[in-house]
Coordinates of C-alpha atoms and ligand atoms in Angstrom, one line a residue:
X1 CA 0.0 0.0 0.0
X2 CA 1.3 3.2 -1.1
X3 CA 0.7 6.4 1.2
X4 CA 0.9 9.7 0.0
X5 CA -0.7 13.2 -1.3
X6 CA -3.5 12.4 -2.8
X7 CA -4.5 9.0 -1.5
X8 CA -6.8 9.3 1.5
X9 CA -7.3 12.1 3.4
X10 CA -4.9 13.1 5.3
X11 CA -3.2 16.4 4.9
X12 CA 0.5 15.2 4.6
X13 CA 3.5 17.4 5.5
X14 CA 5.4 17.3 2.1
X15 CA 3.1 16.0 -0.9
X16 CA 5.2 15.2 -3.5
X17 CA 6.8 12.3 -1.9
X18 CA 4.9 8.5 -0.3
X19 CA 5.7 7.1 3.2
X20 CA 6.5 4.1 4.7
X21 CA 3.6 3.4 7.7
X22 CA 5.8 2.4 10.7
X23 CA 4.1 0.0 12.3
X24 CA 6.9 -0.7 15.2
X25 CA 10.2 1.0 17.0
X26 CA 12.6 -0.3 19.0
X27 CA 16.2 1.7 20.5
X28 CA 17.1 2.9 17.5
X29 CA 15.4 1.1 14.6
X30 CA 11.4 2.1 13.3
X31 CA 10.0 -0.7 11.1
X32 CA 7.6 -0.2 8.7
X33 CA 4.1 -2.4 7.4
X34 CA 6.3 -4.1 5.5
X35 CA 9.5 -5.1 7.6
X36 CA 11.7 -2.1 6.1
X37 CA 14.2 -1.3 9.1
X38 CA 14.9 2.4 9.6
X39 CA 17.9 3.5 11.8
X40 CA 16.5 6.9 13.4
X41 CA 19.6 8.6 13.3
X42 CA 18.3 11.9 13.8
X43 CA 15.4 11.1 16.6
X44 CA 12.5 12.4 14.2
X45 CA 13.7 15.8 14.5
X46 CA 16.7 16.0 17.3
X47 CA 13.7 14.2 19.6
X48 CA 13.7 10.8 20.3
X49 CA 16.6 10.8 23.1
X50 CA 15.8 7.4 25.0
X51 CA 15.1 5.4 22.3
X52 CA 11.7 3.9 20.7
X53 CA 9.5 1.2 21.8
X54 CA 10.2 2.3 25.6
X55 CA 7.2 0.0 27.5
X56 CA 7.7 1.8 30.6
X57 CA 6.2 5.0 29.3
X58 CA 3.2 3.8 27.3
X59 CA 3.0 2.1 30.8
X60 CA 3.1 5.8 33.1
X61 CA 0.5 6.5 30.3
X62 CA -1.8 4.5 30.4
X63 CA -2.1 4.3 34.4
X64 CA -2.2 7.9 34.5
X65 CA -5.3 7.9 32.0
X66 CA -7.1 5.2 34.1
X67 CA -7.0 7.6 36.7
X68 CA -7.5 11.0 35.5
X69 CA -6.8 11.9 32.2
X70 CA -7.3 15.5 32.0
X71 CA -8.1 18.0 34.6
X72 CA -8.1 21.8 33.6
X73 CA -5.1 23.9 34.7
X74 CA -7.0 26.4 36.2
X75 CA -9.0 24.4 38.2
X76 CA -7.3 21.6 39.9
X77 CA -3.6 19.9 40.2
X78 CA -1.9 16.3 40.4
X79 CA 0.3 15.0 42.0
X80 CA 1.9 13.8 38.5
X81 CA 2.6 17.5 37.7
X82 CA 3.5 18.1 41.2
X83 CA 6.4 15.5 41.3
X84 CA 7.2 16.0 37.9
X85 CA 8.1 19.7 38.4
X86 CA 9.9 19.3 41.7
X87 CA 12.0 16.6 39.6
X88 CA 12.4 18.7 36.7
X89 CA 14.0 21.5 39.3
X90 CA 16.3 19.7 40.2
X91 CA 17.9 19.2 36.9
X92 CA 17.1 22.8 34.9
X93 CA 20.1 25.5 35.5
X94 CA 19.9 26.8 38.8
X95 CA 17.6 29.2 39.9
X96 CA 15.1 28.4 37.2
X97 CA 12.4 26.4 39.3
X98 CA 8.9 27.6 38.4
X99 CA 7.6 25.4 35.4
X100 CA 4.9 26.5 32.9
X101 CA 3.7 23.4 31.0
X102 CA 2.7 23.6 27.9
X103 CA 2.2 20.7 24.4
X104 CA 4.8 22.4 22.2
X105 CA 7.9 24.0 21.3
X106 CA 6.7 27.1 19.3
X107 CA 3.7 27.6 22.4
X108 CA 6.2 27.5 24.6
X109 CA 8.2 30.2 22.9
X110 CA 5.1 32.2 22.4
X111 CA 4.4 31.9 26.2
X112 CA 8.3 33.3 26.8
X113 CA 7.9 36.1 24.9
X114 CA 4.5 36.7 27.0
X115 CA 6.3 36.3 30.5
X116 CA 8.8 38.9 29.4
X117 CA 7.1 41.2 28.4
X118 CA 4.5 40.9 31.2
X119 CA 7.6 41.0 33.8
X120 CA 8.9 44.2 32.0
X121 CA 5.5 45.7 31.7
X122 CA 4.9 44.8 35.5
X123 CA 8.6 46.4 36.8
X124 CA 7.2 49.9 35.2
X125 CA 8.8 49.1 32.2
X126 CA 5.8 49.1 29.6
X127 CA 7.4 50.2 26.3
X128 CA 9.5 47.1 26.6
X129 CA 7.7 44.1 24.1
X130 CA 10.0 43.2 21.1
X131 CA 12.4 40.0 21.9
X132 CA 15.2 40.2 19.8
X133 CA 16.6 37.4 18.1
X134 CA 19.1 35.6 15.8
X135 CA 19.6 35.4 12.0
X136 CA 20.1 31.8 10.9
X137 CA 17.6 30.3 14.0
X138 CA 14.6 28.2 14.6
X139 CA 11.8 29.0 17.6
X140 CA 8.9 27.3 16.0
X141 CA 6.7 27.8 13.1
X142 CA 3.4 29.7 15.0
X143 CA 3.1 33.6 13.7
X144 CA 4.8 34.8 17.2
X145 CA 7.7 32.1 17.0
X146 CA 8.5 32.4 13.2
X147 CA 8.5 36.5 14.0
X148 CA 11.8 35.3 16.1
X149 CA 12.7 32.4 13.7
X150 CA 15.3 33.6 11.3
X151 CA 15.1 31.1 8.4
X152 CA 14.4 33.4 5.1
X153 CA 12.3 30.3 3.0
X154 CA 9.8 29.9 6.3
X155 CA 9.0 33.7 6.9
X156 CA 8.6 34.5 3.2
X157 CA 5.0 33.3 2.5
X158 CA 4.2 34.9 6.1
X159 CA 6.2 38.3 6.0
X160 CA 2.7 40.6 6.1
X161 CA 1.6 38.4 9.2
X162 CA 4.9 38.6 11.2
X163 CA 5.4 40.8 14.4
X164 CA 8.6 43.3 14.3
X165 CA 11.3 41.7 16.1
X166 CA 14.6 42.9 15.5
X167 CA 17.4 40.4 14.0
X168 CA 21.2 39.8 14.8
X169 CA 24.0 37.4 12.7
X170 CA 25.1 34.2 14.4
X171 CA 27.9 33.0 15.7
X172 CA 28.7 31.4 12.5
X173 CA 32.6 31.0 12.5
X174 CA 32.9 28.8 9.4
X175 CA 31.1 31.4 7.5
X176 CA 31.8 34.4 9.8
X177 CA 29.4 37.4 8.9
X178 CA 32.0 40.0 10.0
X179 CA 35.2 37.9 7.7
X180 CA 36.8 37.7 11.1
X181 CA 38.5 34.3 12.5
X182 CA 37.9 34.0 16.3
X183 CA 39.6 34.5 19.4
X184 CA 41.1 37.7 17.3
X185 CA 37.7 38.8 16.2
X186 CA 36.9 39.9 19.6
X187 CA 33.0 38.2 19.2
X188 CA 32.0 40.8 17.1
X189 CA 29.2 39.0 16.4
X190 CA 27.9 38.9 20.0
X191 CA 28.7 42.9 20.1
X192 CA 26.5 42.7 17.1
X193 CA 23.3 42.8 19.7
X194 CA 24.6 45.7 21.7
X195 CA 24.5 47.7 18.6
X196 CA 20.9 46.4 17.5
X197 CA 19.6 47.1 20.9
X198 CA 21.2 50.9 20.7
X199 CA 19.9 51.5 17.3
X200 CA 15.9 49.9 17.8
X201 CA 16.1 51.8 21.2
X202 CA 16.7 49.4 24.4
X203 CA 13.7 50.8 25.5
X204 CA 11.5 49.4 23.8
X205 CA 13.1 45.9 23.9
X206 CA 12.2 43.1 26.2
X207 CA 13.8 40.1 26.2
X208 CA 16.8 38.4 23.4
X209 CA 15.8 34.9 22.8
X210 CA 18.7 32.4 21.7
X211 CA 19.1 28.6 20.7
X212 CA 22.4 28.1 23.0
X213 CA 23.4 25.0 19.9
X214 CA 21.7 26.4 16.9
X215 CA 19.1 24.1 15.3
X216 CA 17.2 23.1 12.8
X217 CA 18.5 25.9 10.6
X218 CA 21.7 25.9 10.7
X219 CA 22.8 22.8 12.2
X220 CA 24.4 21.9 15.3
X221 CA 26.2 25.8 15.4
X222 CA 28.5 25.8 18.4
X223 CA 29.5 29.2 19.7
X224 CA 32.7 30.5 20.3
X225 CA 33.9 30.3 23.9
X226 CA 33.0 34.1 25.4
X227 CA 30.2 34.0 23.3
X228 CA 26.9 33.7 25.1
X229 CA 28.4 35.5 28.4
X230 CA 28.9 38.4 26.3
X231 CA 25.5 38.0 25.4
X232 CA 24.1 37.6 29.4
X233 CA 26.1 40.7 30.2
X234 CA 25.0 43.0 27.1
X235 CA 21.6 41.7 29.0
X236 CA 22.0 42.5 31.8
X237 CA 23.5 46.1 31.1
X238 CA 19.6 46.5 28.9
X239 CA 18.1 45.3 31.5
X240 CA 16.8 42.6 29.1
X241 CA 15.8 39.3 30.1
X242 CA 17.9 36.2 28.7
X243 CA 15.3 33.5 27.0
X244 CA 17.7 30.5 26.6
X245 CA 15.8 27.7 23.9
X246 CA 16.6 24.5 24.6
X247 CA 14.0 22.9 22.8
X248 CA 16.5 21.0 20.8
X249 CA 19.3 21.2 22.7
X250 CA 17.6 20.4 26.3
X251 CA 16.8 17.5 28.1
X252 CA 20.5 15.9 28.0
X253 CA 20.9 16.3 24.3
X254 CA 24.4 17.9 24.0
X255 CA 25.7 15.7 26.9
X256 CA 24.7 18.2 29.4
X257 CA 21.3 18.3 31.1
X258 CA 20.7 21.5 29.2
X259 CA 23.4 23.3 27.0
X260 CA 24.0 26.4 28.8
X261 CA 26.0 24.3 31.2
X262 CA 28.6 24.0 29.0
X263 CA 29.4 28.1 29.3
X264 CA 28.3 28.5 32.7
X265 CA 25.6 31.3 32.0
X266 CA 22.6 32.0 33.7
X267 CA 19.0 32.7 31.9
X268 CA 16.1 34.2 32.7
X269 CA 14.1 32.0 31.4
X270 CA 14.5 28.3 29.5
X271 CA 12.4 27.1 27.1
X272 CA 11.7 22.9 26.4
X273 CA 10.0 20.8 24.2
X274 CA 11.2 17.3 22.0
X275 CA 13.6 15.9 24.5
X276 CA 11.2 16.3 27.7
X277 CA 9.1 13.6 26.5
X278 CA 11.2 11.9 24.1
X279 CA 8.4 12.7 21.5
X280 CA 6.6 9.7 23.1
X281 CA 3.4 12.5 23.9
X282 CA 3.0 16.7 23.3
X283 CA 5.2 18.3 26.1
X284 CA 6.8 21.5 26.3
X285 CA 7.6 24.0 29.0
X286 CA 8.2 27.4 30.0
X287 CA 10.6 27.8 33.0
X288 CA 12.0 30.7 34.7
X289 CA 13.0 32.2 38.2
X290 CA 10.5 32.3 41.4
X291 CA 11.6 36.1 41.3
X292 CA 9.7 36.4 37.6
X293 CA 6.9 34.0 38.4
X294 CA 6.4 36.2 42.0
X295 CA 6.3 39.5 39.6
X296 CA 4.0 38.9 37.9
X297 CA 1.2 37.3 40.6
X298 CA 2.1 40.4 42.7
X299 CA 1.0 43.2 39.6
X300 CA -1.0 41.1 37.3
X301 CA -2.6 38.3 39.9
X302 CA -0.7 35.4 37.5
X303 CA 0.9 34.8 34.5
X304 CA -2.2 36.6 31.9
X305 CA -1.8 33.2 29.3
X306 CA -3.4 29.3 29.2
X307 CA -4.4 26.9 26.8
X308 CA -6.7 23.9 27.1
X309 CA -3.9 21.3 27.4
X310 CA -1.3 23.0 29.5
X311 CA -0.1 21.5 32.4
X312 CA -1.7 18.3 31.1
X313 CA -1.3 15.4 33.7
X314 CA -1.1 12.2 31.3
X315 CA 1.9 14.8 29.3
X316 CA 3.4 15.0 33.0
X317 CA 3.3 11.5 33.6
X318 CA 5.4 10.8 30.0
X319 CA 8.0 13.2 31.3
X320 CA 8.4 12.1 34.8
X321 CA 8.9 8.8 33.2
X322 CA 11.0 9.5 30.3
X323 CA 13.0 11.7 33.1
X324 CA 13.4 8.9 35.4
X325 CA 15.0 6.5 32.7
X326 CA 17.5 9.2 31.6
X327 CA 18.9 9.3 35.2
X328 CA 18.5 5.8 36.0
X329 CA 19.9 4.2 32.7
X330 CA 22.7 7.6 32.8
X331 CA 21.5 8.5 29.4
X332 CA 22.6 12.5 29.7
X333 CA 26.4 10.5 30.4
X334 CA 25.8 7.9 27.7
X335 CA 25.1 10.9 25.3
X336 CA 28.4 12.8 26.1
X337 CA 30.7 10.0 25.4
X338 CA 28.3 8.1 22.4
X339 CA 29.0 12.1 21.3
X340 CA 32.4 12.5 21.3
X341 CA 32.8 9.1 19.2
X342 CA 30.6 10.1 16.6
X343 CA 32.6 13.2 16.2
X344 CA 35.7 11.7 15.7
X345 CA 33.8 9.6 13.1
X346 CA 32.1 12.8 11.3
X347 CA 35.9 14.5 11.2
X348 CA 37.1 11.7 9.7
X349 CA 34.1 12.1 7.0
X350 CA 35.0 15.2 6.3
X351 CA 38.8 14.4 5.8
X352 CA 37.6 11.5 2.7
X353 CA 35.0 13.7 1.2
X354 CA 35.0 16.2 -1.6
X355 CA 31.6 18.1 -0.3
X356 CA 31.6 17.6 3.3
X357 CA 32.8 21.3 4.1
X358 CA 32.0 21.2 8.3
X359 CA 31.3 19.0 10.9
X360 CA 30.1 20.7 14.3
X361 CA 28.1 19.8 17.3
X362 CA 28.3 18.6 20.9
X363 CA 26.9 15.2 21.9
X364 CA 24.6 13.7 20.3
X365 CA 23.7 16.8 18.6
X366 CA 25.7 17.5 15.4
X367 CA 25.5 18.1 11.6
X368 CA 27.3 18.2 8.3
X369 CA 27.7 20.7 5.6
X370 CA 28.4 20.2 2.4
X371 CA 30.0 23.0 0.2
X372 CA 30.6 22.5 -3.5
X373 CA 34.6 23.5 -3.2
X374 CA 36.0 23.0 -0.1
X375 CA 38.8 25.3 -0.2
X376 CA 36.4 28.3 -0.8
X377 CA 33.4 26.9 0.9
X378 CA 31.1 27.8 -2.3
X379 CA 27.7 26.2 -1.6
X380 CA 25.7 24.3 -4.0
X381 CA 23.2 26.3 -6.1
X382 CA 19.9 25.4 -4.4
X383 CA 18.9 24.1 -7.8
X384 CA 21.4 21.2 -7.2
X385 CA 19.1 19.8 -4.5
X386 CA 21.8 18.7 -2.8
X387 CA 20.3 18.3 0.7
X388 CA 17.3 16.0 -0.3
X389 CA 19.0 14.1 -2.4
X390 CA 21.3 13.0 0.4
X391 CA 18.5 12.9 2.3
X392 CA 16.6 10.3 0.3
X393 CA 19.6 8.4 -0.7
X394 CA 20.1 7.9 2.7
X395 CA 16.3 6.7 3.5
X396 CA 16.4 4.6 0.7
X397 CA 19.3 2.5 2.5
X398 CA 17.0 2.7 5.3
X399 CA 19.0 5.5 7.5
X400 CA 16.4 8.5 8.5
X401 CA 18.6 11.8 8.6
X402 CA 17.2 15.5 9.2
X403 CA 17.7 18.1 7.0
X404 CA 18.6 22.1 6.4
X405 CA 18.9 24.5 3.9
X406 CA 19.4 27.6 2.8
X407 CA 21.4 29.1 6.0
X408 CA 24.5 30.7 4.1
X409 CA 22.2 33.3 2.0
X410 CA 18.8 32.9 2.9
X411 CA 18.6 30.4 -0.2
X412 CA 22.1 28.4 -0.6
X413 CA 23.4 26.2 1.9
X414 CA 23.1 22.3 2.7
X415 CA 23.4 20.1 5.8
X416 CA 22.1 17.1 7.5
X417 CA 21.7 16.7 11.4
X418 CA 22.5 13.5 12.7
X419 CA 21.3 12.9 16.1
X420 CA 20.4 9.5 17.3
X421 CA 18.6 8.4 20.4
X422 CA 20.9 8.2 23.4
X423 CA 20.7 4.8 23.5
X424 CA 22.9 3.9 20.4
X425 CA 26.2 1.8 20.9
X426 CA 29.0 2.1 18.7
X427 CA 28.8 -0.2 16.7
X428 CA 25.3 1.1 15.0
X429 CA 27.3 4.6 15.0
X430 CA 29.8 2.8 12.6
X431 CA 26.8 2.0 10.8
X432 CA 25.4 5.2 10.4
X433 CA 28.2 6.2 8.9
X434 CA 28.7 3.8 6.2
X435 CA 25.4 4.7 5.2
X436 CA 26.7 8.0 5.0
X437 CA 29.4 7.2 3.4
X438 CA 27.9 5.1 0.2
X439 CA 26.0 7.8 0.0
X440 CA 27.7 10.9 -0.2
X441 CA 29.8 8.6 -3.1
X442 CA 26.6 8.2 -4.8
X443 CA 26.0 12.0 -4.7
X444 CA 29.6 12.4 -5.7
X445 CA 29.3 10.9 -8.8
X446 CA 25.8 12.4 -9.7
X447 CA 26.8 15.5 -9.2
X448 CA 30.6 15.5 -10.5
Ligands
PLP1 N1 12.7 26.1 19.3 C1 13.7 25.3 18.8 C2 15.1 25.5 19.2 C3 13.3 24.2 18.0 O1 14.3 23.4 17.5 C4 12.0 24.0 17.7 C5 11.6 22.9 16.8 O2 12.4 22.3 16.0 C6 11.0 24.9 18.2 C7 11.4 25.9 19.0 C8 9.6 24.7 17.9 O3 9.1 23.5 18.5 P1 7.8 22.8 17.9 O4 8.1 22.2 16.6 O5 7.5 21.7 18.9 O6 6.7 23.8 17.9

């Protein structure tokens, strides 16, 4: 049976290709109807971190439906969401303890930008409501998150609905926007913001949202050492709040419960998603300090925001459970070092092959882009369909890989995140990359 646009009725994401029906997943592997084996070695979209086919959570699930599955957030609690929190606490970076659930990333960054500007508005500061944000990044697809997205091809269509929120480059060394080569470029990139807040009037500015690993967008971007605590003091100077979003990058993904650990800075507030549950149910959250959440019940009686399935207790009970397994089975640990080999594999990718221009990431979070001439780091003209032809050479040998485009002009520019569940041994990495490897030959020759 063949699926696809326009068989049946459902309204599929991308119409002019079929899909396998996956009928089963285990660890890393999704089978489909017809015993097709998929390695997942991207977790959906940077998602899946403990693995598929996990009984234990359709288990937490199911109990938690038996017993009450859904009571409204303004009207009563669990004690699911209750423990679920407190144990959530304990692992976001310190100080940021009050937890807004919510069912997905892009709500979640709509209900940041909210609590900002509410916060600001409620210190006396009422002019402040634009978040700035980052060229190159990825906060969701809703009309408030793509306003801070910066992905040219998404906003087009949209540009008349968008809210005006200002823009800044990214830390983008391979393809720095200033032609500067770091440490000597003195992060002119992150001085970058302190100009754009002088210029739109700091004023009038809230909050600067950032991915702390860029995304979906531009792939596994790692910034510069310095970077974001030049950002946190230009911040604090502004007297803007930090919104850290760690919907990709959270939840153990780099190797660190969340990736701000790795520089040591301190947001305002954190934004999850993917990760939390493991994709295994819609969960997202909005977290920030008690000092925030305290603001804005003292001026505003509570956080002016809701939506019918926020705080949602059978959504609670797939975190708390996908969060117990990470520490029990020491996933976030299992990442880092699963990480670090898969690097060392991707480098040595990008020594044997003529288009593989970068590899970059940290843990299990990572990406490769591929460059027409690697000496000048010329793209591929979009035309070349460089990206999805990897990307289905690749599924047809039964790997699953996620893709990116147009991040070095707002048209040009290929890459491919891989980022398997945390569960994966080394011996399936070494798999993934021979995948990879027979088929960037393939593209090799088609293209050469
Ligand atoms: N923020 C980041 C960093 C993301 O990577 C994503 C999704 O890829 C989002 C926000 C939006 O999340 P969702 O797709 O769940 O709305």
């Amino acid at each position: 049976m063949e699926y696809g646009h326009p068989r049946g009725h459902v309204f599929y994401r991308k119409m002019a290709r079929s899909y396998p029906c996956i009928t089963r997943g285990e660890g890393i592997y999704l089978y489909d109807e017809n015993g097709k084996r998929f390695i997942d070695g991207s977790g959906g979209a940077i998602v899946v971190n403990i693995g598929h086919g996990q009984k234990e959570v359709a288990q937490a699930a199911m109990e938690q439906m038996a017993q009450a599955g859904f009571v409204h957030g303004t009207q009563f609690t669990t004690r699911v969401m209750e423990e679920y929190a407190e144990a959530l606490a304990g692992v976001l970076p310190q100080g940021i303890d009050k937890i807004y659930f919510l069912s997905g990333g892009s709500e979640s960054v709509e209900a940041a930008v909210k609590m900002a500007r509410q916060y600001q508005a409620d210190s006396g500061e009422v002019e402040r409501w634009r978040v700035a944000s980052r060229w190159n990044s990825y906060h969701g697809n809703t009309l408030g998150a793509l306003s801070l997205t910066g992905r040219t091809g998404s906003r087009k269509p949209y540009l008349p609905l968008l809210i005006n929120f200002p823009h800044f480059p990214p830390p983008y060394c391979y393809r720095c926007s200033f032609g500067l080569t770091y440490p000597q470029c003195g992060l002119e990139c992150a001085k970058a913001l302190e100009k754009m807040i002088q210029m739109e009037g700091p004023e009038t500015i809230s909050a600067v949202i950032l991915e702390p690993v860029g995304g979906a967008t531009i792939g596994a971007l790692v910034p510069p050492e310095g970077y974001l605590s030049k950002i946190q003091e230009i911040c604090r100077r502004y007297g803007l709040l930090y919104i850290d979003d760690e919907v990709m990058a959270g939840m153990g993904r780099t190797g660190r419960w969340f990736a701000v650990e790795h520089w040591g800075v301190q947001p305002d507030i954190v934004v999850l998603g993917k990760g939390m549950s493991s994709g295994y149910f819609p969960l997202s959250a909005a977290a920030t300090r008690a000092e925030v959440a305290e603001r804005l019940k003292e001026k505003g009686g509570g956080f002016v925001h809701g939506h019918t399935y926020s705080h949602h207790p059978v959504a609670c009970a797939v975190g708390l459970t996908v969060l117990r397994i990470l520490q029990r089975n020491r996933l976030v640990e299992r990442c880092r070092e699963r990480g670090n080999y898969l690097m060392k594999k991707l480098e040595e990718l990008r020594a044997s092959s003529a288009i593989v221009g970068d590899v970059r990431g940290k843990g299990l979070m990572t990406a490769i882009e591929f460059v027409k001439d690697k000496k000048t780091k010329e793209p591929f003209p979009r035309s070349a369909k460089v990206t999805e032809k990897i990307l289905d050479t690749a599924f047809e040998h039964g790997l699953v890989l996620y893709p990116g485009t147009g991040f070095v002009d707002g048209i040009n520019g290929d890459m491919v995140m891989v980022g398997p569940p945390f569960v994966v041994e080394e011996k399936e990495i070494d798999e993934i990359l021979q995948i990879l490897k027979a088929t960037l030959s393939k593209i090799e020759e088609k293209i050469s």
